[in-house]
Amino acid sequence: MRLLTAGESHGIGLIGVLEGLPAGAQIDIDRINADLERRQRGYGRGDRQKIESDTVTVMSGLNGGTTLASPVAYFISNRDYANWTDVMSPEWGDISLKKLSRVRPGHADLAGIKKYGFGDNARPVLERASARETAARVAGGSMCRQVLEQVGVTIEGEVLHVCGIEDVEAQHAAIDKAREDGDTLGGEVRVTVKGMPVGVGSYVEYDRRLDALYAFYLMGINAVKAVGIGMGSKLSYLKGSEAHDEIFADGRHTNRAGGIDAGMSNGEDIVLTVSFKPIPTLMNGLRTVDVSTGEETTAATERSDVCVVEAAVVVTESVVAIATLKALLDTFGGDTMEELRRRMDERRKA
Ligand code: EPS
């Protein structure tokens, strides 16, 4: 199973093609739209979300809400395109009309223009590097999550902290202060996968390890700088006698490993922690160089989010859903939901 997305932040819209869903799964479009709506919410989001009202149009691969095994193609419109047509139209747009040359530290701008030869205009870079693309991953992940629920696997996410602050009211106060200061804040999200059978993934080859797959998918989310499994980096501070989950006749009593041993699910909940850096577009621009003139200056100040950590919960859950379903299909196969369910039930009884 794989997901490809396309679309620029201020282009016509976002597209996804989700290929490899088994036949016979039920997909509720309203639930996809509810997840898209969750992505638009969250304390600290910017004004773009007042313009957009993300809804998905599924174009193929479903009939009457049931998967046909063929690729599911879908579209999410960018309402803001109406204001950007002169710049972004694929036929007659002129991307130089919205030139950005005061490149933002921490953003794709500088490396992107050098890589693709865009001279002194980072606009084509940031249009695709923007986290707007995560809407396409949320829609695809929402479908995967619905398939997972039909085989007894559920996914739940939560904010652990915003810039080290755990209390929600104090988080909001810190976000208000960052907005006043023209600054941005990061944080951490935890996602738990429940109901995974034992032995998903494999120790036999590095690229079949379940922890490697989660790390790959999660590091692919914009602004993610670290991924932890179970106690993650904290395990490196413990002795072996403190770190491992001992096994008793009635199973394990702890889950420090986060449900994965040696690249395989061990039957416990899978616990993933994802660290988001602060968004690199600061209204109080950081020091940088204008690539048009070579002069030192301050970075461009696009409209921006102050904090995306709350919105990142649904993005992280969705990406975990994509990776989890891919891993299950790689381990158990299944052209149909009935086949997948049967093989998973056999493993659960083993
Ligand atoms: C986003 C849409 C973007 C940004 C943000 C995420 O909209 P605009 O650029 O029109 O304000 O708000 O993108 C970034 C954080 C970024 O660095 O580009 C969205 O829909 O999530």
Short mmCIF file of C-alpha atoms and ligand atoms in Angstrom, two decimals, residues 9-10 39-40 45-49 51-52 54 80 84 104 107 123 126-127 129-135 222 279-281 302-305 308, ligand 1:
data_model
loop_
_atom_site.label_atom_id
_atom_site.label_comp_id
_atom_site.label_asym_id
_atom_site.label_seq_id
_atom_site.Cartn_x
_atom_site.Cartn_y
_atom_site.Cartn_z
CA SER A 9 -0.34 25.49 -0.87
CA HIS A 10 -2.04 28.20 -3.01
CA ARG A 39 -6.57 19.54 11.28
CA GLN A 40 -7.80 23.08 10.73
CA ARG A 45 -3.43 28.39 14.03
CA GLY A 46 -3.08 31.20 11.52
CA ASP A 47 -5.61 33.11 9.41
CA ARG A 48 -5.40 30.74 6.43
CA GLN A 49 -7.73 28.38 8.27
CA ILE A 51 -10.37 30.99 4.47
CA GLU A 52 -10.34 27.23 4.01
CA ASP A 54 -11.40 21.49 3.80
CA ASP A 80 -7.47 30.62 -1.29
CA TRP A 84 -3.78 33.49 -6.10
CA ARG A 104 13.49 31.88 6.33
CA HIS A 107 12.35 26.52 6.23
CA ARG A 123 8.05 30.85 -3.82
CA LEU A 126 7.57 27.00 -0.13
CA GLU A 127 4.41 26.36 -2.11
CA ALA A 129 7.07 22.53 1.32
CA SER A 130 4.12 24.13 3.17
CA ALA A 131 2.36 21.99 5.75
CA ARG A 132 -0.85 22.59 3.82
CA GLU A 133 0.06 19.28 2.13
CA THR A 134 -0.67 17.47 5.40
CA ALA A 135 -4.39 17.85 4.59
CA ASN A 222 6.69 18.68 8.30
CA ILE A 279 7.19 26.74 12.83
CA PRO A 280 10.01 28.56 10.96
CA THR A 281 7.88 31.48 9.74
CA GLU A 302 4.39 35.32 5.57
CA ARG A 303 1.06 34.92 7.33
CA SER A 304 1.80 32.03 9.70
CA ASP A 305 0.72 29.77 12.52
CA VAL A 308 0.58 23.78 15.21
C1 EPS B 1 -1.13 25.58 6.25
C2 EPS B 1 -1.36 26.53 5.32
C3 EPS B 1 -0.41 27.61 5.10
C4 EPS B 1 0.30 27.96 6.39
C5 EPS B 1 0.94 26.77 7.03
C6 EPS B 1 0.09 25.55 7.07
O1 EPS B 1 -1.16 28.67 4.62
P1 EPS B 1 -0.61 30.15 4.22
O2 EPS B 1 0.82 29.96 3.81
O3 EPS B 1 -1.52 30.56 3.11
O4 EPS B 1 -0.80 30.92 5.48
O5 EPS B 1 -0.63 28.50 7.30
O6 EPS B 1 2.10 26.45 6.36
C7 EPS B 1 3.28 26.53 7.00
C8 EPS B 1 3.40 26.38 8.29
C9 EPS B 1 4.43 26.79 6.19
O7 EPS B 1 5.53 26.87 6.76
O8 EPS B 1 4.27 26.93 4.99
C10 EPS B 1 -2.08 24.49 6.50
O9 EPS B 1 -3.18 24.42 5.87
O10 EPS B 1 -1.80 23.64 7.37
#
